[in-house]
Amino acid sequence: MANINNKNLKLAIQKQGRLTDETLGFLRKSGLEFESYNQRLFSSCRNFPLEILYVRDDDIPNYVASGIVDLGILGQNILNEERPRVKKLLNLRYGFCSLTLAVPKESEIKDISELKDKTIATSYPQSTKKFFNDNGIPVKIVSISGSVEIAPALGVADAIVDLTSTGSTLALNDLRALTKVYDSESVLIANEEALKNGKKELLEKLITRFKGVLSAKNYKYVMMNAPEKILPRIKKIIPGLKSPTVSPLAAKGWVSVQTVIKEDIFWETIERLKQAGASGIIVLPIEKIII
Ligand code: PRT
Ligand code: ZN
């Protein structure tokens, strides 16, 4: 097996779990080429001086804080819980979930204040403690490492604090969400020294690539035909990266307009363009945007 090259950047990602597939997909979309199979400890990228290490997500904060690796990708929830000495660089827009406070479905509790002096089971004791402290409600916290959702049925706890995404685990266990403690998504973190030492330039290059993929995700490329006379209206509707590209069509008085539209205002913008008289609207995904 090849050895790790110490001059290269090192990035720790989850070996096998909920973040693994999307993390590998994100790295590949960023143009990084590498092999990855199960049981592998690390991969070297073919086209970038980067080594990818596969580890348990719980170990990533320590690996990054201690400088064993320069970078890590993990859930914001783990950062919130462990507060390691690392620098957060980017939100990666996948792995979305929430840390949620839930009570048994049949319980009459409607407000968190009713949990005063009750027992809360969680594998996020620090986040739970902070949440109840911030709300001025004294509770007893029982820290358990897995299957938190069965604690109320076992009579071990009155409520739980656990990660949720679809909410189906709560429903299956006859629990209902009372409130959200915080939202989470996967994030890129870095060792604080790595940002200053000889790897700074490499790191900046890699981050530019990551940002290119992230901004492309937020935009769509749009082409449409429109009568030339409505161009001023179209320009007002489209808040593009910069001004749209306009080229004449064979049909007299008509033009083709090309631009990018932000995902979050996408439908609203398309409807306004149609109303204004645009037609033949074609929408394409964007692979990368380098600004
Ligand atoms: O083996 P390793 O230690 O690496 O993995 P792990 O078992 O500790 O973590 P893993 O793979 O379960 O989760 C990794 C990360 O994925 C978490 O730290 C979160 O950032 C993120 N994530 C996103 C989630 C969820 N969604 C999620 N739904 N992590 C866990 N869950 C669990 C939750 O604990 C509960 O059991 O899924 C269940 C609830 O899901 P729903 O869809 O039923 O609501
Ligand atoms: Zn874990």
PDB file of C-alpha atoms and ligand atoms in Angstrom, residues 14 16 55-59 78 124, ligand 2:
ATOM      1  CA  GLN A  14     -16.630   9.495   7.762  1.00  0.00           C
ATOM      2  CA  GLN A  16     -19.079   4.404   6.803  1.00  0.00           C
ATOM      3  CA  VAL A  55     -12.387   7.408  10.121  1.00  0.00           C
ATOM      4  CA  ARG A  56     -15.338   7.304  12.546  1.00  0.00           C
ATOM      5  CA  ASP A  57     -17.092  10.644  12.603  1.00  0.00           C
ATOM      6  CA  ASP A  58     -16.604  10.922  16.386  1.00  0.00           C
ATOM      7  CA  ASP A  59     -12.814  10.908  15.900  1.00  0.00           C
ATOM      8  CA  ILE A  78     -20.699  17.155  16.602  1.00  0.00           C
ATOM      9  CA  TYR A 124     -25.977  14.970  23.167  1.00  0.00           C
TER      10      TYR A 124
HETATM   11 ZN    ZN B   2     -20.288   8.420  15.355  1.00  0.00          ZN
END
